[in-house]
Each structure stands twice: as C-alpha cells, then as structure tokens.
Short mmCIF file of C-alpha atoms and ligand atoms in Angstrom, two decimals:
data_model
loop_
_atom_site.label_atom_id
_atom_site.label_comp_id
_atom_site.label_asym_id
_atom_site.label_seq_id
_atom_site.Cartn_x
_atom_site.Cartn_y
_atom_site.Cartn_z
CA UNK A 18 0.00 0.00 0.00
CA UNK A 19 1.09 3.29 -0.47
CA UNK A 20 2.30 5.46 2.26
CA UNK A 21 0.75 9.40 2.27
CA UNK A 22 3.81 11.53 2.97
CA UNK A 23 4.32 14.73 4.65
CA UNK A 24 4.14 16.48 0.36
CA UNK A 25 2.58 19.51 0.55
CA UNK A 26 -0.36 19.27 -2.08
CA UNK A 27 -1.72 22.62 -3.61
CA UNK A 28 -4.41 23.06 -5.54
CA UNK A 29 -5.39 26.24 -7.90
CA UNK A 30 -7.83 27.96 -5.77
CA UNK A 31 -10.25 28.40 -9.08
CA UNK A 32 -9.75 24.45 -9.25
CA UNK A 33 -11.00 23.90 -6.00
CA UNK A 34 -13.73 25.96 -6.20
CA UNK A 35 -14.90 24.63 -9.32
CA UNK A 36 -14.62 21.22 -7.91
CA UNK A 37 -16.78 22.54 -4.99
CA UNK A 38 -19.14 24.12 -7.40
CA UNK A 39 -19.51 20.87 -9.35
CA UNK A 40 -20.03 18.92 -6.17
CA UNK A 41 -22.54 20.58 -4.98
CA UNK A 42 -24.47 19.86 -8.10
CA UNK A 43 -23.65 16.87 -8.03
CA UNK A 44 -25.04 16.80 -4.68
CA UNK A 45 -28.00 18.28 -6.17
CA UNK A 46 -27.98 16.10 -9.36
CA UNK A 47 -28.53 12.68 -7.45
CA UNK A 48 -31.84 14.01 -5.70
CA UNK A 49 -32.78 16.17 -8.93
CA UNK A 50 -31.62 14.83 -11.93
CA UNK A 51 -35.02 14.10 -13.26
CA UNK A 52 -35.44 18.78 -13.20
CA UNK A 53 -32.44 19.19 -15.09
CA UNK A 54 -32.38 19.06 -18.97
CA UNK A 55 -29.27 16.49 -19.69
CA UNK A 56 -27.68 19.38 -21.97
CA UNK A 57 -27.79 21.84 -19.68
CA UNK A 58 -26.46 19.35 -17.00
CA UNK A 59 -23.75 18.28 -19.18
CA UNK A 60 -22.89 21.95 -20.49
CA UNK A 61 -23.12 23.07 -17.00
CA UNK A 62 -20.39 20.11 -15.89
CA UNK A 63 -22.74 17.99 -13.78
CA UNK A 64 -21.62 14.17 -13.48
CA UNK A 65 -23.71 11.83 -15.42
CA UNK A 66 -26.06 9.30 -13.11
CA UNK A 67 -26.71 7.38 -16.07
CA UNK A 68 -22.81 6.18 -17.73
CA UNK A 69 -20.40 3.98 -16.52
CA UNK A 70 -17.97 5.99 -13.69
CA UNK A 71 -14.69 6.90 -15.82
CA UNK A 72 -11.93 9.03 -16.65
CA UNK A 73 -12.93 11.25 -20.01
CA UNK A 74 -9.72 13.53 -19.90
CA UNK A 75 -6.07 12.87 -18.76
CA UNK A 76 -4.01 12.88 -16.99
CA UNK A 77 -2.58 15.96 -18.83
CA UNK A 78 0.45 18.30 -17.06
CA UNK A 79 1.21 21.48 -16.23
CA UNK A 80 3.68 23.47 -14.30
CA UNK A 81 5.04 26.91 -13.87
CA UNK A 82 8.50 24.56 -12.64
CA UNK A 83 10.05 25.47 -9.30
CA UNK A 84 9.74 21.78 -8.51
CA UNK A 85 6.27 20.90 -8.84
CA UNK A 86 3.76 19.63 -11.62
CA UNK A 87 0.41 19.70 -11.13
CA UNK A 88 -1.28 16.50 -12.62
CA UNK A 89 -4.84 17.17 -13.78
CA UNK A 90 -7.97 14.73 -14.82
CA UNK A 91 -11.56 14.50 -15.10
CA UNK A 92 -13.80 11.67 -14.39
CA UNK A 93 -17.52 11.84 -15.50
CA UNK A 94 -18.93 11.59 -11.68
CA UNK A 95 -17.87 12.99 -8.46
CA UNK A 96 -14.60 11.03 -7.11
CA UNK A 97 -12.49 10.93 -4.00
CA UNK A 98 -9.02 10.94 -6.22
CA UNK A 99 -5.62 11.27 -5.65
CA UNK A 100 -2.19 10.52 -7.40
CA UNK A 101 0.31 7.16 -6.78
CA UNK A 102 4.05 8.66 -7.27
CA UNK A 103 7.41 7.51 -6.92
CA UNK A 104 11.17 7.11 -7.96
CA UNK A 105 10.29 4.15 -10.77
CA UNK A 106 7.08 2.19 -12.06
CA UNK A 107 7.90 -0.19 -9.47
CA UNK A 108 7.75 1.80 -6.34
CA UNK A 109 4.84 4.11 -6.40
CA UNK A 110 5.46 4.62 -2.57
CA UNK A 111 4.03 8.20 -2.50
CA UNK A 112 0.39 9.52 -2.38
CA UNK A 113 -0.96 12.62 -2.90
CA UNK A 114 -4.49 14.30 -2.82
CA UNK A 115 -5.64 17.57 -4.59
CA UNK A 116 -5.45 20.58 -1.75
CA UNK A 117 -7.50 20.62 1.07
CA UNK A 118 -10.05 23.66 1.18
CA UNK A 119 -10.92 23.66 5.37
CA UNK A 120 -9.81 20.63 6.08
CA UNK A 121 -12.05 19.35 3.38
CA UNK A 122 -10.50 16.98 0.47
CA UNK A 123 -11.63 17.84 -3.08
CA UNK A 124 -14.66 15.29 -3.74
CA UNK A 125 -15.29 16.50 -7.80
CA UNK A 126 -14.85 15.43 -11.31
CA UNK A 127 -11.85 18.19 -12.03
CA UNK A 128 -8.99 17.17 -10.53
CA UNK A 129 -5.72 18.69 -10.00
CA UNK A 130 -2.88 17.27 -7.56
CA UNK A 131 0.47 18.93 -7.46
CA UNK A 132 3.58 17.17 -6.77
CA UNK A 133 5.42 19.87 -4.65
CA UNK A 134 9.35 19.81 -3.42
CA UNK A 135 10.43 17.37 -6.60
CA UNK A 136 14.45 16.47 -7.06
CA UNK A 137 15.59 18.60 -9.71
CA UNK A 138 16.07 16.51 -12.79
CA UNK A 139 14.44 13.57 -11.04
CA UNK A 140 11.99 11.56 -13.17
CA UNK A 141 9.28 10.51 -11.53
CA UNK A 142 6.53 7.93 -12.37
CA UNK A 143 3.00 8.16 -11.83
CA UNK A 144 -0.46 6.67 -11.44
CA UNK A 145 -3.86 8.93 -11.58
CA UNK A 146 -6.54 7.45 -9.32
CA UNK A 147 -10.23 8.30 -8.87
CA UNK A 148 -12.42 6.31 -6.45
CA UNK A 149 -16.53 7.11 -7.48
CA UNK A 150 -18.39 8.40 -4.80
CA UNK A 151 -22.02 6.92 -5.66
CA UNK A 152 -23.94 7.95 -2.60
CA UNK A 153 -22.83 10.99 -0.60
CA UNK A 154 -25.39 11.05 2.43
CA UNK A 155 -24.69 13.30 5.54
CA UNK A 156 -23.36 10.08 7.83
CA UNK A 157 -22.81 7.80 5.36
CA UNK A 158 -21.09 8.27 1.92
CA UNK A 159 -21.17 5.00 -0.55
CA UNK A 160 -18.07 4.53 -2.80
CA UNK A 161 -18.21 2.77 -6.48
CA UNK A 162 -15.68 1.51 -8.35
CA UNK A 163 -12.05 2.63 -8.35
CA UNK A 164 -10.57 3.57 -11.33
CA UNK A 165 -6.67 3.93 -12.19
CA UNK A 166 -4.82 5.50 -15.47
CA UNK A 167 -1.25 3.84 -16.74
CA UNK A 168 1.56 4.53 -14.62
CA UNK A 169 3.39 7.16 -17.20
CA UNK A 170 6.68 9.25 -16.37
CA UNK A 171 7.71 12.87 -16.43
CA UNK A 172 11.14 14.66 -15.99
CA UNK A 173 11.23 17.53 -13.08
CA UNK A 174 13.07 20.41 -14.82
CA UNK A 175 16.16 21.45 -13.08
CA UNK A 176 15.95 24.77 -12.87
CA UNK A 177 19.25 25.58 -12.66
CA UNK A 178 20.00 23.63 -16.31
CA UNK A 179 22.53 25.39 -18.94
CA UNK A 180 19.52 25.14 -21.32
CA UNK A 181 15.71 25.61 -22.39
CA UNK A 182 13.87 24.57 -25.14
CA UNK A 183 10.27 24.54 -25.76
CA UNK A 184 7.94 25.12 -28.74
CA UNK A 185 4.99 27.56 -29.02
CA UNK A 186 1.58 26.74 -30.67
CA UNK A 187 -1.16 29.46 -31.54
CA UNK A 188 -4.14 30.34 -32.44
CA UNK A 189 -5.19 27.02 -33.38
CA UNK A 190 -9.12 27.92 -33.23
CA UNK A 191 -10.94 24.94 -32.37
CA UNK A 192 -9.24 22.41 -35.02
CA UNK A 193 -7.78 19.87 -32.61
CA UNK A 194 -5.98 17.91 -35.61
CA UNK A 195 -3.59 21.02 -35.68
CA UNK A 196 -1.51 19.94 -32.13
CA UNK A 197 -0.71 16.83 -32.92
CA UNK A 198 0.14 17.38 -36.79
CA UNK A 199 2.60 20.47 -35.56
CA UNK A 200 3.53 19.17 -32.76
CA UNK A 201 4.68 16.13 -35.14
CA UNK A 202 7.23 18.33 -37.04
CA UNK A 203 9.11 18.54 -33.85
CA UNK A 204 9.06 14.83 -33.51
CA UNK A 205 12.42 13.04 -32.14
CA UNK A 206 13.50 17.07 -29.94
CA UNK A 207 13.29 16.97 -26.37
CA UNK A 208 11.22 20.02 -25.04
CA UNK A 209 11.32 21.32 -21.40
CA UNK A 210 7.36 22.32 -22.39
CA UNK A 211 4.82 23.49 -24.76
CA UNK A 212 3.73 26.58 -24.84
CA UNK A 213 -0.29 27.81 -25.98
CA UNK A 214 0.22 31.44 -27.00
CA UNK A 215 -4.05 31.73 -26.67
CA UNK A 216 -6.67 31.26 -28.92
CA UNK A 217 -6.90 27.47 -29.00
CA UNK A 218 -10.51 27.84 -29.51
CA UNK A 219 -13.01 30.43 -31.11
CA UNK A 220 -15.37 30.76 -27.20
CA UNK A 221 -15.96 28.50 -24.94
CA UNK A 222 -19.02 26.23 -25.11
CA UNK A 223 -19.03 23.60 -22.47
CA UNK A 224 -16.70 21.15 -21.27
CA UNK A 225 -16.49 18.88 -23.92
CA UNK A 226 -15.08 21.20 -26.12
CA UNK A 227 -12.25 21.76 -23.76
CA UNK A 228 -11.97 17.88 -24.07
CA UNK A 229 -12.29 17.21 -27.83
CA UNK A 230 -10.79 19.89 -28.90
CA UNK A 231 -7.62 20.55 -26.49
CA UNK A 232 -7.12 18.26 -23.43
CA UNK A 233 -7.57 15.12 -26.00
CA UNK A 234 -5.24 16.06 -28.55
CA UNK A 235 -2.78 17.03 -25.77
CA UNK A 236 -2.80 13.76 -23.62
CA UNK A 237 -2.42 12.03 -26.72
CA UNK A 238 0.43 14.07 -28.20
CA UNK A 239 2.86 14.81 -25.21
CA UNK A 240 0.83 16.10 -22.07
CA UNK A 241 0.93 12.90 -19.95
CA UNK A 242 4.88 13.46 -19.82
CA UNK A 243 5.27 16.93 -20.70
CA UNK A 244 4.11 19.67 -18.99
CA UNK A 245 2.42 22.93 -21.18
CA UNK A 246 2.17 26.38 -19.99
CA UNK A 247 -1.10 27.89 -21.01
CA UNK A 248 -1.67 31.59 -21.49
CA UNK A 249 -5.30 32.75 -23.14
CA UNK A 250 -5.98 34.71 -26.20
CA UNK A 251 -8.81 36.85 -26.69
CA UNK A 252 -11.21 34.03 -28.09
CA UNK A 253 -10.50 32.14 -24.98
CA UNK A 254 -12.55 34.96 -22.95
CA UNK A 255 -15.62 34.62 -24.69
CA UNK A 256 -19.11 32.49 -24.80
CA UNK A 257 -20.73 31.37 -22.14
CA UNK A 258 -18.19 28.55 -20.56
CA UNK A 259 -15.59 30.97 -20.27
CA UNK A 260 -16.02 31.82 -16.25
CA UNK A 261 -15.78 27.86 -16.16
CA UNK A 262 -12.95 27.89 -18.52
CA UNK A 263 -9.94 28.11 -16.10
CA UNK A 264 -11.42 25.35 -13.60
CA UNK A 265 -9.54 23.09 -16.12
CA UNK A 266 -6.43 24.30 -15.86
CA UNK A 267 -3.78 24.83 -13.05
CA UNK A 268 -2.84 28.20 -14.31
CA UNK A 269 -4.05 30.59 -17.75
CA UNK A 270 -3.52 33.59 -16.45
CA UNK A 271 -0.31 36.56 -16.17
CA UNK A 272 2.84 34.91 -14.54
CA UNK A 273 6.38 34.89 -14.56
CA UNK A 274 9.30 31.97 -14.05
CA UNK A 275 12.61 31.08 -14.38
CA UNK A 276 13.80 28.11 -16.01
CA UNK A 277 17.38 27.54 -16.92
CA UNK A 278 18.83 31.18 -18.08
CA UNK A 279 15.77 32.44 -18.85
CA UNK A 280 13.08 34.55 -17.20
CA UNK A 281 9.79 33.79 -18.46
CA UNK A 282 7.22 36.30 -18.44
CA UNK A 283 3.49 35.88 -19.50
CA UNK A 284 1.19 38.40 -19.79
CA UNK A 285 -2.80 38.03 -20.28
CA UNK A 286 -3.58 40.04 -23.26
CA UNK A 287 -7.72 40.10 -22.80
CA UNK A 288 -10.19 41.22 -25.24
CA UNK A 289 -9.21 42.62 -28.61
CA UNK A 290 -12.09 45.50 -28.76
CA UNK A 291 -12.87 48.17 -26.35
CA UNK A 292 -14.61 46.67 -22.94
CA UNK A 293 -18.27 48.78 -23.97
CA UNK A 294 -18.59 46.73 -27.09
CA UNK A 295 -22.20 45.65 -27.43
CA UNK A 296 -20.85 42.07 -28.47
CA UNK A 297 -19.72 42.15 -24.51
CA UNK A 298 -22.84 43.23 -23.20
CA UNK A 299 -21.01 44.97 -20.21
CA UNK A 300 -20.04 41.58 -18.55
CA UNK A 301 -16.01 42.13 -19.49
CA UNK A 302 -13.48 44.62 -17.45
CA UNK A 303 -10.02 43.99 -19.89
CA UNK A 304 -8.75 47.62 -19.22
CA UNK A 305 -8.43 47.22 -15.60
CA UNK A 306 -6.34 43.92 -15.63
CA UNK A 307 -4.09 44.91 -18.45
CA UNK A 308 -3.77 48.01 -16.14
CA UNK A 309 -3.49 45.34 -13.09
CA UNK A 310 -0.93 43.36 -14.76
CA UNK A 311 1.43 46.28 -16.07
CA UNK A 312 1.45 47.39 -12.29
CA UNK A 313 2.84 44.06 -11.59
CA UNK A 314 5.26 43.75 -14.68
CA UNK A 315 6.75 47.33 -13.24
CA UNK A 316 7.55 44.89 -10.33
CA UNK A 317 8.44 41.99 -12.40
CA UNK A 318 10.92 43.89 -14.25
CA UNK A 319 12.60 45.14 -11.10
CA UNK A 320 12.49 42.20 -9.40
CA UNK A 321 16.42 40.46 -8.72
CA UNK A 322 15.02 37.11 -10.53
CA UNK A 323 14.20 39.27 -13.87
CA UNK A 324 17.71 41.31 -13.55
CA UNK A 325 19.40 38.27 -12.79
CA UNK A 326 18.57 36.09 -15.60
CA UNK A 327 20.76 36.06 -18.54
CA UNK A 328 17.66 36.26 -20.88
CA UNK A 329 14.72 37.74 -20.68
CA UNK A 330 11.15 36.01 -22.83
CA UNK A 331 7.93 37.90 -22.53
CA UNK A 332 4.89 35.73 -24.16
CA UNK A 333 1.73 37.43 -24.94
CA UNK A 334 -1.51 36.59 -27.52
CA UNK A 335 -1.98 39.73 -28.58
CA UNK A 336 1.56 41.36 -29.89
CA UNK A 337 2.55 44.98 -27.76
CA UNK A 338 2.44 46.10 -31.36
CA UNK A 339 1.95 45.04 -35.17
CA UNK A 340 -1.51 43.77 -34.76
CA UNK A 341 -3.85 46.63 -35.93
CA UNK A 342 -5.51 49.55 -34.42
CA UNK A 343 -8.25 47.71 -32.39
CA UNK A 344 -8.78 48.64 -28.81
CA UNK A 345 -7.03 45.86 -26.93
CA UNK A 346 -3.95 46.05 -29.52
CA UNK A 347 -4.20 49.85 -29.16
CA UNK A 348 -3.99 49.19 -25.04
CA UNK A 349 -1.11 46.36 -25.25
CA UNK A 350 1.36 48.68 -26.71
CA UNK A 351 0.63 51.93 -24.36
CA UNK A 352 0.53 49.67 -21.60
CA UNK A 353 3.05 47.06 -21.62
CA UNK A 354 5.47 48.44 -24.61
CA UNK A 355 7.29 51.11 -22.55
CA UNK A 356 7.81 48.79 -19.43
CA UNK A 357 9.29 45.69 -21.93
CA UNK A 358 11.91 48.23 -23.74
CA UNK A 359 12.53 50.19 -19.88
CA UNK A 360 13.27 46.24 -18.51
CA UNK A 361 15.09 45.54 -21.80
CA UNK A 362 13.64 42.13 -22.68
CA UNK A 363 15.18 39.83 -25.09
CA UNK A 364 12.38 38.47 -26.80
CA UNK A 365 8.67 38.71 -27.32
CA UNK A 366 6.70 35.74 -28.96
CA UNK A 367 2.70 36.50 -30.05
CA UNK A 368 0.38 35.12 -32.06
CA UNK A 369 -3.37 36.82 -32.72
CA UNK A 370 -2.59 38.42 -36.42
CA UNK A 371 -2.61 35.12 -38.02
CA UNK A 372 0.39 35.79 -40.60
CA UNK A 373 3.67 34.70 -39.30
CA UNK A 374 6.53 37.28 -38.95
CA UNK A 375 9.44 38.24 -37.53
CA UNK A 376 9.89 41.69 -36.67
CA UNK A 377 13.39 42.99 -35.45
CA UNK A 378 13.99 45.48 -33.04
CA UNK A 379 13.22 48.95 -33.70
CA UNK A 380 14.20 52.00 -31.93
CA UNK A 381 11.39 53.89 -31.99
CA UNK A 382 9.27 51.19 -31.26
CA UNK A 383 9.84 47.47 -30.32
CA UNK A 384 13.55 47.77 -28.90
CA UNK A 385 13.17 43.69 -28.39
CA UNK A 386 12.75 41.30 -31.85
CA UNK A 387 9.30 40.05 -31.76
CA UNK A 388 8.20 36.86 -33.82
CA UNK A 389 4.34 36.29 -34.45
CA UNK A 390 2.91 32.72 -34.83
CA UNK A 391 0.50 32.55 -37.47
CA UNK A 392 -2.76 30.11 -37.77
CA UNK A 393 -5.00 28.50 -37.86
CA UNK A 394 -5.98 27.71 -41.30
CA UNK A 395 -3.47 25.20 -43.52
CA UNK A 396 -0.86 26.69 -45.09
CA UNK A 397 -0.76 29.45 -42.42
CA UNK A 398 0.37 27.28 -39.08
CA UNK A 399 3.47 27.46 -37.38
CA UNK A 400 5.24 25.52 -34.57
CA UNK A 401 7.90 28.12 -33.29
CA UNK A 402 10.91 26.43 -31.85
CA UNK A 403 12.86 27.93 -29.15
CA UNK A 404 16.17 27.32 -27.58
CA UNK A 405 18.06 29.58 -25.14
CA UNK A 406 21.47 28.95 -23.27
CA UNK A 407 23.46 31.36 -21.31
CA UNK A 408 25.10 33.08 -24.69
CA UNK A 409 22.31 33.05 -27.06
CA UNK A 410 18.28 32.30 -27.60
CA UNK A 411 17.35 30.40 -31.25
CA UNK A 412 13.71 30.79 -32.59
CA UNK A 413 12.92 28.81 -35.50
CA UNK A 414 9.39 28.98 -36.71
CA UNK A 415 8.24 26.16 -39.12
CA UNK A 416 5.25 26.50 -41.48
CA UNK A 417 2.68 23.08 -41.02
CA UNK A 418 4.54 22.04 -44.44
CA UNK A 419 8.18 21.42 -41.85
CA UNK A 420 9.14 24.32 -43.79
CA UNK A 421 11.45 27.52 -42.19
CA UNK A 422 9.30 30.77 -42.62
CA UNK A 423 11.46 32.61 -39.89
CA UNK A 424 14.43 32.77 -37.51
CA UNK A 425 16.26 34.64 -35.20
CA UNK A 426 18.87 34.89 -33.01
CA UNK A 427 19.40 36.46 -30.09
CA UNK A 428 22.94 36.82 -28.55
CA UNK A 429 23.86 38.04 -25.10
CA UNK A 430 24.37 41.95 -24.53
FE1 FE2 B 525 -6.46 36.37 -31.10
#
C-alpha cells in the first residue's frame, strides 16, 4: 500500500472551487436529476447518473516549474481521487491528494494534484486514481468503483539547467488535428514544455469542447509526460463557458518563471475591442487587468530574478504592437510596450494576427525582436521552436509544411 507523505499538495484555488461548485451539483444532481435538462447538465459540468464511472480527460500536465507539476484529470462523476508517485514504475510509494479547502478533500470530477518539493532533474513515475463516490449522504457516503490510469513518467526540470527549449503553438481555433500534426514536425527534440500562445478555440461552449478539442489532442500528443504552460488569447474569454474555462487548468492567467537562463514572463492580453462593445454586453473589465498586470510587470521587471537572468522572454496573444488599431492592440502597446523596452527584454513571442513574422527590433518602437505565430488555417500554421542557453536564444518557426518561414537569433548583450 502506499504510504501518504508529509508532500505539501496545492491546488489552484479556481480548481477547488470549481470542484466545490460541481459537487454541490452533483449533490444536487442525485436528488434532482429528473429537473435538469441532460444538456444543460452536461454543459453546466454535472456528473452523469446514467454512464459507466470513468476518466474522459487525462491525466494531462502542467507546471510553472520550481519543482512541482500539477497532474490534472476528469472523471464523468464525483470522485475521492488522488495521485500514486514515486522514484520508478515499481515503487509508487508516494500519495498525494488535490489541496485541502478547510480541512475538506476535493470530492469532484476536475482534478488537480500537485507534486510539490520534486528532485531537480528527477523523473518521476505516476499513477492517476479516482475512487466514485455513488452515494454521498450526511453520515454515510457509498463509494463505487475505483478507477486507475497507466503509470506514465515525467522529468522535473532542473531549474538551474545550462539550457531551455520549448515550442509555441497558436491560435489554433478549435481544429484539434492542428496539435498533434505540428507538434509532429518537432518529432524526435526533447522540449522542457509546450507553450499555448491563446486562442486554442473560437469561445468557450461547455466542457467537452475543452476535451475534444484541447485536453484530448494534448494527452495524446505529449501532455501525460510533458508539462504545457497555457496563457489565453482573446477568443478564450468569450461564450458562455468561459467563467468555467480556467477550472480546467492549473494556471491561464499573467505569470512569470525562471527556467534555466531564462526569465519567463506571460502576460494576459484580454479582449481585442474596447470593454463597452455591445458584443460584450457589459459583462467584461479587460482595461483594468491589463492596467493590473502592467502594475505588476513594473515589479516583475525590477524584481532580482528578472535582472538576474541572462535572458529575458515575454509571451503574450496579442503582440505589444503590429496587430492593428483595435482597442485591446491599441492598449497592449501603451501599456506594456514602454515597461518591456525600460526592462530591456530579449524576446517577445505572439500570435493573434494570423500571418507569421518576424519583426526585429526597432528604436522607436519594439527595442526587443518580436516573432508572431500565425494560424489557424493550412498553409498558415506554425510551430515556433525555441532554444536559449546562457550566450544566445534560437527561434525557429516552421510553417505546417516542416518548412522555415522565420528565424532569429538572439545573442547576449
Ligand atoms: Fe487572437
């Protein structure tokens, strides 16, 4: 049996609470089904009384690094779950649970359990587990069937390596056959993570969208070993999942990290057109946290870990410039443009335009080289490859023929 260590377990707080939100209708769901319209429960992310108890997404990883990895999963009822770990597939001697919210345990069908304090450069293997809770009654709760994924593997990043390498995808607008035919012209390199630059759909339905059309194509490509690092796009804010939307992942929002020589910073980009647009029926507030966030990039860029770091990577949908005269592009660049030349950043990668294309740096205007991913129809993909050591940073952007339609180099100051 395995032994539940002293590992601190944290769950995203917008995790947990959508876990507690979907467990209390669950709650409700058992005594009620019968009032609810099965589309509206399913859109709504209610388990399912009348399928089989299983795992429909996962397990799929993500991780700002620091030595954790959050491993996420859903399962189509309300579970008691919780994650088998340990040095090989052999000795899964570890166990950990998704965080405790008041000394409660998460009891949902979203689950994410982060592996905290991992060996730098360890590899770890894993098994996802999710026990069905069939009957939850006040004094006495009645457990189904247990279910279990593979036992898979993934590398903890060192973050003190020479080296990084990842690729970015974009704007891939609900056509999930795009990640694992790009991803497939990077076949055979060894990536620290992959990176979604926004957009990966066109607004947020319901759940299985999130499924079908991103969590699915992930799992199957690369996310069961290798961790991505999410940011959204504009599309990502819209339609009527889209206050659901970040339940299903441990992080989309503005953060910063350093891995290897490099000092990632990502910035939320919102909404492309001015926050009174009828189409946003006053229900949006972009100006405020692009104001938020370059209040905290004014910090970020004084910080010792951002002055510290040989290189400097700022990744943001919507491009601080080149991208039209819409509101939100209009807002990126008077916003965030001055602070990215005053902290002297070494590279910013976008996506949004959909046309591919490197722009060097300009002294009146983008003082850092800026490459654009374009999508999402054929002929117009990229996969942008990216490789930084402690003298220079690579970028190599394929087309979705494996053909070079930009590069650039960046060598140290
Ligand atoms: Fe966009």
């Amino acid at each position: 049996m395995p032994t539940i260590i002293n590992s601190t377990i944290v769950m995203k707080e917008h995790a947990l609470k959508a876990n507690r939100r979907s467990f209390l209708k669950g709650g409700l769901a058992i005594g009620g089904m019968a009032l609810l319209h099965p589309q509206k429960a399913l859109a709504a992310g209610i388990d399912r009384q009348d399928e089989n108890f299983k795992i429909v997404a996962g397990p799929y990883l993500q991780t700002n690094f620091g030595n954790s990895i959050s491993i996420l999963w859903i399962t189509n009822k309300n579970a008691s779950s919780w994650v088998e770990y340990g040095p090989s597939a052999d000795a899964l001697d570890q166990k950990a649970f998704g965080q405790s919210e008041l000394g409660l345990k998460p009891a949902g069908r979203i689950n994410c359990v982060t592996l905290n304090n991992l060996k730098p450069g360890a590899t770890y293997h894993y098994k996802i587990a999710s026990k069905e809770i069939k009957d939850f009654q006040p004094y006495k709760l009645t457990y189904g069937e247990t279910l279990s994924g593979n036992t898979e593997q993934f590398t903890n990043t060192d973050t003190a390596k020479d080296s990084v390498s990842f690729v970015m995808l974009n704007d891939i607008h609900d056509r999930p056959k795009s990640i694992p035919h790009l991803l497939g012209l990077d076949q055979g390199a060894k990536r620290d993570f992959v990176f979604f630059n926004g957009d990966v759909f066109d607004y947020q339905t319901n759940e299985q969208q999130i499924i079908d059309h991103m969590l699915i194509p992930c799992t199957d490509s690369f996310a069961k070993n290798i961790p991505f690092v999410y940011v959204r796009g504009n599309h990502e804010t819209r339609g009527k999942f889209a206050r659901d939307f970040s339940s299903y992942f441990h992080h989309v929002g503005h953060t910063a990290f350093t891995l290897g020589p490099v000092r990632f910073v990502i910035l939320d980009t919102g909404e492309d057109k001015e926050d009174t647009h009828p189409v946003y029926a006053g229900i949006v507030d972009f100006d405020a946290y692009r104001l938020e966030q370059a209040k905290w990039l004014e910090q970020e860029i004084s910080s010792k870990a951002f002055k510290k770091a040989p290189f400097r990577i700022v990744m943001m949908h919507i491009p601080p410039r080149y991208s039209g005269n819409a509101h939100g592009a209009v807002h990126c660049t008077e916003v965030f443009e001055p602070l990215l030349n005053k902290g002297k950043v070494d590279l910013v990668l976008s996506g949004h335009t959909h046309r591919y294309k490197v722009h060097a740096p300009d002294k009146n205007g983008n003082h850092y080289p800026l490459i654009i991913g374009g999508g999402p129809r054929e002929g117009t993909r990229t996969i942008t490859r990216i490789t930084a050591t402690k003298k220079d940073i690579n970028v190599s952007m394929l087309d979705d023929s494996g053909k070079e339609v930009g590069s650039y180099k960046v060598t140290k100051r």
